[in-house]
Amino acid sequence: MSTPERKCLLELEGISKWFPRKRTVKDAVQHAERQYVKAVSDVSLQIYEGENLGLVGESGCGKSTLARTIMRLYDPTAGQIILDGRDITRLKGNALRQERIKMQMVFQDPYSSLNPRMTVYEMLEEPLKVYHFVPKDEIPQEVDRLLRISGLSPEIANRFPGEFSGGQRQRLGIARALALRPRFIIADEPVSALDVSIQAQILNLLADLQEELNLTVLFISHDLQVVRHISDRVIVMYLGAIVESGKTEDVFDRPHHPYTDVLMKAAPSLDVDARTKEYAIEGDPPSPISIPSGCKFHPRCTRCQERCRTEQPALTTLPDGRQIACHFPLNTDSP
Ligand SMILES: Nc1ncnc2c1ncn2[C@@H]1O[C@H](COP(=O)(O)OP(=O)(O)OP(=O)(O)O)[C@@H](O)[C@H]1O
Ligand code: SF4
Ligand SMILES: [Mg+2]
C-alpha cells in the first residue's frame, strides 16, 4: 500500500510533552532549575486515511503519552496537532469535544474504561444520547449494530461488564469506541493483556473493522510480531523521539537504526512459547529527566563514535520515504 498519495488525516508538527517535576525544599534552597520528565520531544509525523500505523519502542519511551497528547487528554508542551485539516492544538470546551468525536481510544485494559455499574446497553447508549448522535427511537437498533460489528450477541445487552471474559471485554471496549463512528482509532496495547489465542481474534476483528469502516489506526504495541502482522507503516520511538519510520516490511527486513536493529533481534520469534518473553536489550534506557547529550541512544549503541556523543542526529527522510535519525546507519550508504 503506498501512502504518499493518500489523504493525511492527522499531522503532528514538533509535538513535545514534558511533565514538570515537583520542586523539593532542597531545590528551592539551592535555586535549582525546574526539572522535567521529557516524555515526548519534538515528534512530527503524518497518519494517512485508512492506514494502520504501528508505534513501537521499549516501555517508557513515550508511546502512551504521545497517544494521550494526540487525543488532547494532555495539553502539548510544544507543537501542533492538525486533525483532518483543522488545528486542534488549543481547542477547548465544545469545539474540542466535537473534534474529539472523530478520534477514540482502545485501551489495554478495557475494564478500567468501562463503568462496572452500567449494563452493556447503558454503556453503549450513553455516548449516543450525550451527543444526540442518532434519534432517540433508533438507539436500540444502533446498540444492536455496535454489538454485532464487534462480534457480540445483542442478547448480552442487559449484562454487566464484570460478567465477561477478557476478550469479550475488549470487544465491548471496541464497541464503545465505535459508538460515535470515529474516523481515527488509537489502540494502545489492545491485546497485550489477553491470552495469545484470544489476541489473534481481537487483531482480526480490528483489521476487519478497519477495512469495513475505513478507519485509520494508530496501533501501539511492544509486541513487534503483532505490529508486523497488522501495520502498514511503523514508527520506532526511543526516549521520547522518533528514531526510524517506514513501511513495515522495510523496517523489519532492513532496519537502518541500530536501536531498531537490536529491538528486532531481541524480539521473541513467532513461536507461541517465546512470545510470552519480554525482549531484552543491553542496559536500561536512560531516565527521560536527564537525556544523554548528542544521540540519545549513544550510551547503549555498539556503533557509537565520538560524533554521536556530542551531535544529535536529525531525523532525515531518505528518497524512499524512510526516516532515520542516526549518523552511522545500517544497511544503507547514506544517512
Ligand atoms: N502523568 C505523568 N507525569 C509524570 N511523568 C509521566 C506521566 N506519564 C508518563 N510519565 C513518564 O513519561 C515517560 C513515558 O511514559 P509512557 O507511559 O508514555 O511510556 P510508554 O512508551 O507508553 O510505556 P509502556 O510501554 O510501559 O506503556 C515515562 O518515563 C513515564 O514515567
Ligand atoms: S548516531 Fe551513533 S550512537 Fe546514535 S544510533 Fe547512530 S551510530 Fe548509534
Ligand atoms: Mg504505554
Coordinates of C-alpha atoms and ligand atoms in Angstrom, one line a residue:
M1 CA 0.0 0.0 0.0
S2 CA 1.6 3.3 -1.0
T3 CA 0.9 6.2 1.4
P4 CA 2.1 9.4 -0.2
E5 CA -0.9 9.9 -2.5
R6 CA -3.4 9.2 0.4
K7 CA -5.1 12.0 2.3
C8 CA -3.4 12.9 5.5
L9 CA -5.8 12.6 8.4
L10 CA -3.6 13.5 11.3
E11 CA -0.4 15.6 11.3
L12 CA 1.8 16.3 14.2
E13 CA 4.3 19.1 14.0
G14 CA 7.1 19.2 16.6
I15 CA 5.0 17.8 19.4
S16 CA 6.6 17.7 22.9
K17 CA 5.1 16.7 26.2
W18 CA 7.2 17.4 29.3
F19 CA 5.9 16.8 32.8
P20 CA 7.3 19.3 35.4
R21 CA 8.8 17.6 38.5
K22 CA 7.7 18.8 41.9
R23 CA 10.3 21.1 43.4
T24 CA 11.7 19.9 46.6
V25 CA 12.8 22.1 49.5
K26 CA 16.4 21.3 48.6
D27 CA 15.8 22.5 45.0
A28 CA 14.3 25.8 46.3
V29 CA 17.2 26.4 48.7
Q30 CA 19.8 25.7 46.0
H31 CA 17.8 27.7 43.4
A32 CA 17.9 24.6 41.2
E33 CA 16.3 24.8 37.8
R34 CA 12.9 23.1 37.5
Q35 CA 13.4 19.6 36.1
Y36 CA 11.1 17.9 33.5
V37 CA 10.2 14.4 32.6
K38 CA 10.7 14.7 28.8
A39 CA 8.3 12.0 27.9
V40 CA 7.9 13.2 24.2
S41 CA 10.2 15.6 22.4
D42 CA 9.7 17.2 19.0
V43 CA 7.7 14.4 17.3
S44 CA 6.5 15.2 13.8
L45 CA 4.5 12.6 11.8
Q46 CA 1.6 12.1 9.4
I47 CA -1.0 9.4 9.5
Y48 CA -2.8 8.8 6.3
E49 CA -6.5 8.0 5.9
G50 CA -7.2 4.2 6.1
E51 CA -3.7 3.2 7.1
N52 CA -2.6 1.3 10.2
L53 CA 0.5 2.9 11.6
G54 CA 2.4 0.9 14.2
L55 CA 4.2 2.6 17.1
V56 CA 6.8 0.6 18.9
G57 CA 9.5 1.1 21.4
E58 CA 10.6 0.0 24.9
S59 CA 8.5 0.6 28.0
G60 CA 8.6 4.3 29.0
C61 CA 9.7 5.6 25.6
G62 CA 6.6 7.8 25.4
K63 CA 4.1 5.9 23.3
S64 CA 1.1 6.4 25.6
T65 CA 2.0 10.0 26.4
L66 CA 2.0 10.7 22.6
A67 CA -1.3 9.0 22.3
R68 CA -2.9 11.0 25.1
T69 CA -1.5 14.2 23.7
I70 CA -2.9 13.5 20.3
M71 CA -6.3 12.9 22.0
R72 CA -5.8 16.2 23.7
L73 CA -6.1 14.4 27.1
Y74 CA -2.8 16.2 27.7
D75 CA -2.0 19.7 26.5
P76 CA 1.2 19.6 24.5
T77 CA 4.2 21.5 25.8
A78 CA 5.0 22.5 22.3
G79 CA 4.0 21.7 18.7
Q80 CA 0.8 21.5 16.6
I81 CA -1.9 18.8 16.1
I82 CA -3.8 19.0 12.8
L83 CA -6.8 16.7 12.5
D84 CA -8.4 16.4 9.2
G85 CA -7.0 19.8 8.1
R86 CA -8.0 21.6 11.4
D87 CA -5.6 22.8 14.0
I88 CA -6.9 21.3 17.3
T89 CA -3.8 22.1 19.4
R90 CA -5.5 24.8 21.5
L91 CA -9.2 23.9 21.1
K92 CA -11.2 23.9 24.3
G93 CA -14.8 23.1 25.5
N94 CA -17.4 22.3 23.0
A95 CA -15.2 22.9 19.9
L96 CA -12.7 20.3 21.3
R97 CA -15.4 17.8 22.2
Q98 CA -16.8 18.0 18.6
E99 CA -13.3 17.3 17.1
R100 CA -12.6 14.6 19.6
I101 CA -15.6 12.6 18.4
K102 CA -13.5 11.8 15.3
M103 CA -10.9 10.0 17.5
Q104 CA -11.4 7.3 20.0
M105 CA -9.0 5.1 22.1
V106 CA -9.0 1.4 22.7
F107 CA -7.0 0.5 25.8
Q108 CA -5.0 -2.4 27.1
D109 CA -7.4 -2.9 30.0
P110 CA -10.9 -2.2 28.7
Y111 CA -12.3 -2.9 32.1
S112 CA -10.8 0.3 33.5
S113 CA -12.6 2.4 30.9
L114 CA -16.0 0.5 31.3
N115 CA -18.3 1.5 34.2
P116 CA -18.9 -1.7 36.1
R117 CA -22.3 -0.4 37.3
M118 CA -23.7 0.1 33.9
T119 CA -25.2 -2.6 31.7
V120 CA -23.8 -3.1 28.3
Y121 CA -26.8 -1.4 26.9
E122 CA -26.5 1.7 29.1
M123 CA -22.8 1.9 28.4
L124 CA -23.3 2.0 24.6
E125 CA -26.4 4.2 24.7
E126 CA -24.6 6.9 26.8
P127 CA -22.4 8.4 24.2
L128 CA -25.3 8.2 21.6
K129 CA -27.5 10.2 24.0
V130 CA -24.9 12.7 25.1
Y131 CA -24.0 13.6 21.6
H132 CA -27.6 13.2 20.2
F133 CA -25.9 11.0 17.7
V134 CA -29.0 9.1 16.5
P135 CA -32.7 9.9 17.1
K136 CA -33.9 8.5 20.4
D137 CA -36.1 5.8 19.0
E138 CA -33.2 4.5 16.9
I139 CA -30.8 4.0 19.8
P140 CA -31.8 0.3 20.4
Q141 CA -31.0 -0.6 16.8
E142 CA -27.8 1.3 17.0
V143 CA -26.7 -0.6 20.2
D144 CA -27.6 -3.8 18.4
R145 CA -25.4 -2.8 15.4
L146 CA -22.5 -1.9 17.6
L147 CA -22.6 -5.2 19.4
R148 CA -22.9 -7.2 16.2
I149 CA -20.0 -5.5 14.4
S150 CA -17.8 -6.1 17.5
G151 CA -18.7 -9.8 17.3
L152 CA -21.0 -9.8 20.3
S153 CA -24.6 -11.1 20.6
P154 CA -27.2 -8.4 21.2
E155 CA -28.6 -10.7 23.8
I156 CA -25.9 -9.6 26.2
A157 CA -27.2 -6.1 26.4
N158 CA -28.6 -6.4 29.9
R159 CA -25.5 -7.9 31.4
F160 CA -22.6 -6.1 33.2
P161 CA -19.0 -5.8 32.0
G162 CA -17.8 -7.8 35.0
E163 CA -19.6 -10.9 33.7
F164 CA -17.4 -11.2 30.6
S165 CA -14.0 -12.7 29.8
G166 CA -11.0 -10.5 28.8
G167 CA -11.6 -11.0 25.1
Q168 CA -15.3 -10.1 25.3
R169 CA -14.5 -7.1 27.4
Q170 CA -12.1 -5.9 24.8
R171 CA -14.9 -6.4 22.2
L172 CA -17.1 -4.2 24.4
G173 CA -14.3 -1.6 24.6
I174 CA -14.2 -1.6 20.8
A175 CA -18.0 -1.3 20.5
R176 CA -17.9 1.7 22.8
A177 CA -15.1 3.3 20.9
L178 CA -17.0 2.9 17.7
A179 CA -20.3 4.3 19.1
L180 CA -19.7 7.8 17.7
R181 CA -18.4 6.5 14.4
P182 CA -14.9 7.8 14.7
R183 CA -12.6 8.0 11.7
F184 CA -9.4 7.5 13.8
I185 CA -8.7 4.9 16.5
I186 CA -5.7 4.9 18.8
A187 CA -5.3 1.3 20.0
D188 CA -2.8 1.4 23.0
E189 CA -1.6 -2.2 23.6
P190 CA -5.1 -3.5 22.9
V191 CA -4.2 -7.2 23.0
S192 CA -1.2 -7.4 25.4
A193 CA -3.3 -8.3 28.4
L194 CA -5.1 -11.2 26.5
D195 CA -4.2 -14.8 26.1
V196 CA -2.4 -15.5 22.9
S197 CA -5.3 -17.5 21.4
I198 CA -7.7 -14.5 22.0
Q199 CA -5.2 -11.9 20.8
A200 CA -5.5 -13.2 17.2
Q201 CA -9.3 -12.9 17.3
I202 CA -9.2 -9.3 18.5
L203 CA -6.5 -8.4 16.0
N204 CA -8.6 -9.9 13.2
L205 CA -11.6 -8.0 14.5
L206 CA -9.7 -4.7 14.4
A207 CA -8.3 -5.4 10.9
D208 CA -11.9 -6.3 9.6
L209 CA -13.4 -3.2 11.2
Q210 CA -10.6 -1.0 9.8
E211 CA -11.4 -2.3 6.3
E212 CA -15.2 -2.2 6.6
L213 CA -15.4 1.2 8.3
N214 CA -12.4 2.8 6.5
L215 CA -10.8 3.5 9.9
T216 CA -7.4 5.0 10.4
V217 CA -5.5 3.3 13.2
L218 CA -2.5 4.2 15.3
F219 CA -1.6 0.8 16.8
I220 CA 0.7 1.0 19.8
S221 CA 2.4 -2.2 20.9
H222 CA 5.7 -3.5 22.3
D223 CA 5.0 -6.8 20.5
L224 CA 6.8 -6.4 17.2
Q225 CA 5.3 -9.5 15.7
V226 CA 1.8 -8.2 16.2
V227 CA 2.8 -4.9 14.6
R228 CA 4.3 -6.7 11.7
H229 CA 1.1 -8.6 11.2
I230 CA -1.3 -5.6 11.4
S231 CA 0.5 -2.4 10.4
D232 CA 1.2 -0.8 7.0
R233 CA 3.9 1.5 8.3
V234 CA 5.8 1.6 11.6
I235 CA 7.4 4.2 13.7
V236 CA 10.1 3.4 16.2
M237 CA 10.4 5.6 19.3
Y238 CA 13.3 5.9 21.7
L239 CA 13.3 8.1 24.8
G240 CA 10.5 10.3 23.5
A241 CA 11.6 10.8 19.9
I242 CA 11.2 9.0 16.6
V243 CA 14.4 7.3 15.5
E244 CA 13.1 5.4 12.5
S245 CA 10.0 5.1 10.4
G246 CA 9.0 3.4 7.1
K247 CA 6.9 0.7 5.5
T248 CA 6.6 -2.2 8.0
E249 CA 8.3 -4.8 5.9
D250 CA 11.2 -2.5 5.0
V251 CA 11.9 -1.5 8.6
F252 CA 11.6 -5.1 9.8
D253 CA 13.7 -6.6 7.0
R254 CA 16.3 -3.9 6.7
P255 CA 16.4 -1.8 9.9
H256 CA 18.6 1.3 9.4
H257 CA 18.8 2.5 13.0
P258 CA 21.0 0.4 15.4
Y259 CA 18.2 0.7 18.0
T260 CA 15.6 -0.8 15.6
D261 CA 18.1 -3.5 14.8
V262 CA 18.5 -4.6 18.4
L263 CA 14.8 -4.2 19.1
M264 CA 14.1 -6.6 16.2
K265 CA 16.8 -9.1 17.2
A266 CA 15.7 -9.2 20.8
A267 CA 12.1 -9.6 19.9
P268 CA 10.6 -13.0 20.5
S269 CA 10.1 -15.2 17.5
L270 CA 6.7 -16.1 16.2
D271 CA 6.6 -19.4 18.2
V272 CA 4.0 -19.2 20.9
D273 CA 6.2 -20.1 23.9
A274 CA 8.7 -17.4 23.0
R275 CA 6.0 -14.8 22.6
T276 CA 5.4 -14.5 26.3
K277 CA 9.1 -13.5 26.9
E278 CA 10.0 -9.8 27.1
Y279 CA 12.7 -8.7 24.7
A280 CA 15.9 -7.6 26.3
I281 CA 18.4 -5.0 25.1
E282 CA 21.7 -4.3 26.8
G283 CA 21.2 -1.9 29.7
D284 CA 18.2 0.1 30.7
P285 CA 17.0 3.2 28.8
P286 CA 18.3 6.4 30.5
S287 CA 15.9 8.5 32.5
P288 CA 13.7 10.9 30.5
I289 CA 14.7 13.5 33.2
S290 CA 18.4 13.6 32.2
I291 CA 18.6 12.7 28.5
P292 CA 22.1 11.9 27.2
S293 CA 23.9 14.5 25.0
G294 CA 24.2 14.0 21.3
C295 CA 22.4 10.9 20.1
K296 CA 20.1 9.8 22.9
F297 CA 20.9 6.1 22.2
H298 CA 24.7 6.6 22.3
P299 CA 25.3 5.1 25.8
R300 CA 23.8 1.8 24.6
C301 CA 24.9 1.8 21.0
T302 CA 27.6 -0.6 19.8
R303 CA 28.3 1.6 16.7
C304 CA 28.8 4.7 18.8
Q305 CA 31.6 7.0 17.7
E306 CA 32.9 10.3 19.0
R307 CA 30.5 12.4 16.9
C308 CA 27.5 10.6 18.4
R309 CA 28.3 11.8 21.9
T310 CA 28.1 15.5 21.0
E311 CA 26.0 15.9 17.9
Q312 CA 22.3 15.0 17.9
P313 CA 21.4 13.2 14.6
A314 CA 18.5 14.9 12.8
L315 CA 15.6 12.8 11.6
T316 CA 16.3 12.6 7.9
T317 CA 13.9 11.5 5.1
L318 CA 15.5 9.1 2.6
P319 CA 14.5 9.1 -1.1
D320 CA 12.2 6.1 -0.5
G321 CA 10.4 7.8 2.3
R322 CA 12.1 6.0 5.1
Q323 CA 13.1 8.3 8.1
I324 CA 16.2 7.7 10.2
A325 CA 18.0 9.6 12.9
C326 CA 21.5 8.2 13.0
H327 CA 25.0 9.4 12.0
F328 CA 26.1 5.8 11.0
P329 CA 23.0 3.9 9.9
L330 CA 23.0 0.2 9.0
N331 CA 22.0 -1.3 5.6
T332 CA 22.3 2.0 3.7
D333 CA 25.0 4.1 2.2
S334 CA 23.5 7.5 3.1
P335 CA 22.0 8.6 6.4
Ligands
LIG1 N1 1.5 12.0 34.1 C1 2.8 11.8 34.1 N2 3.6 12.6 35.0 C2 4.9 12.4 35.0 N3 5.6 11.5 34.2 C3 4.9 10.7 33.4 C4 3.4 10.9 33.3 N4 3.0 10.0 32.3 C5 4.1 9.3 31.9 N5 5.2 9.8 32.5 C6 6.6 9.4 32.2 O1 6.8 9.6 30.9 C7 7.6 8.6 30.3 C8 6.9 7.9 29.1 O2 5.8 7.2 29.7 P1 4.7 6.5 28.7 O3 3.7 5.9 29.6 O4 4.2 7.4 27.7 O5 5.6 5.3 28.1 P2 5.1 4.1 27.2 O6 6.0 4.0 26.0 O7 3.7 4.1 26.9 O8 5.5 2.8 28.1 P3 4.7 1.4 28.3 O9 5.2 0.6 27.1 O10 5.3 0.9 29.6 O11 3.3 1.6 28.3 C9 7.9 7.6 31.4 O12 9.2 7.9 32.0 C10 6.8 7.9 32.4 O13 7.2 7.6 33.7
SF4_2 S1 24.0 8.2 15.9 FE1 25.7 7.0 16.7 S2 25.1 6.4 18.8 FE2 23.3 7.1 17.7 S3 22.3 5.3 16.9 FE3 23.6 6.1 15.3 S4 25.6 5.1 15.5 FE4 24.5 4.7 17.4
MG3 MG 2.0 2.8 27.4

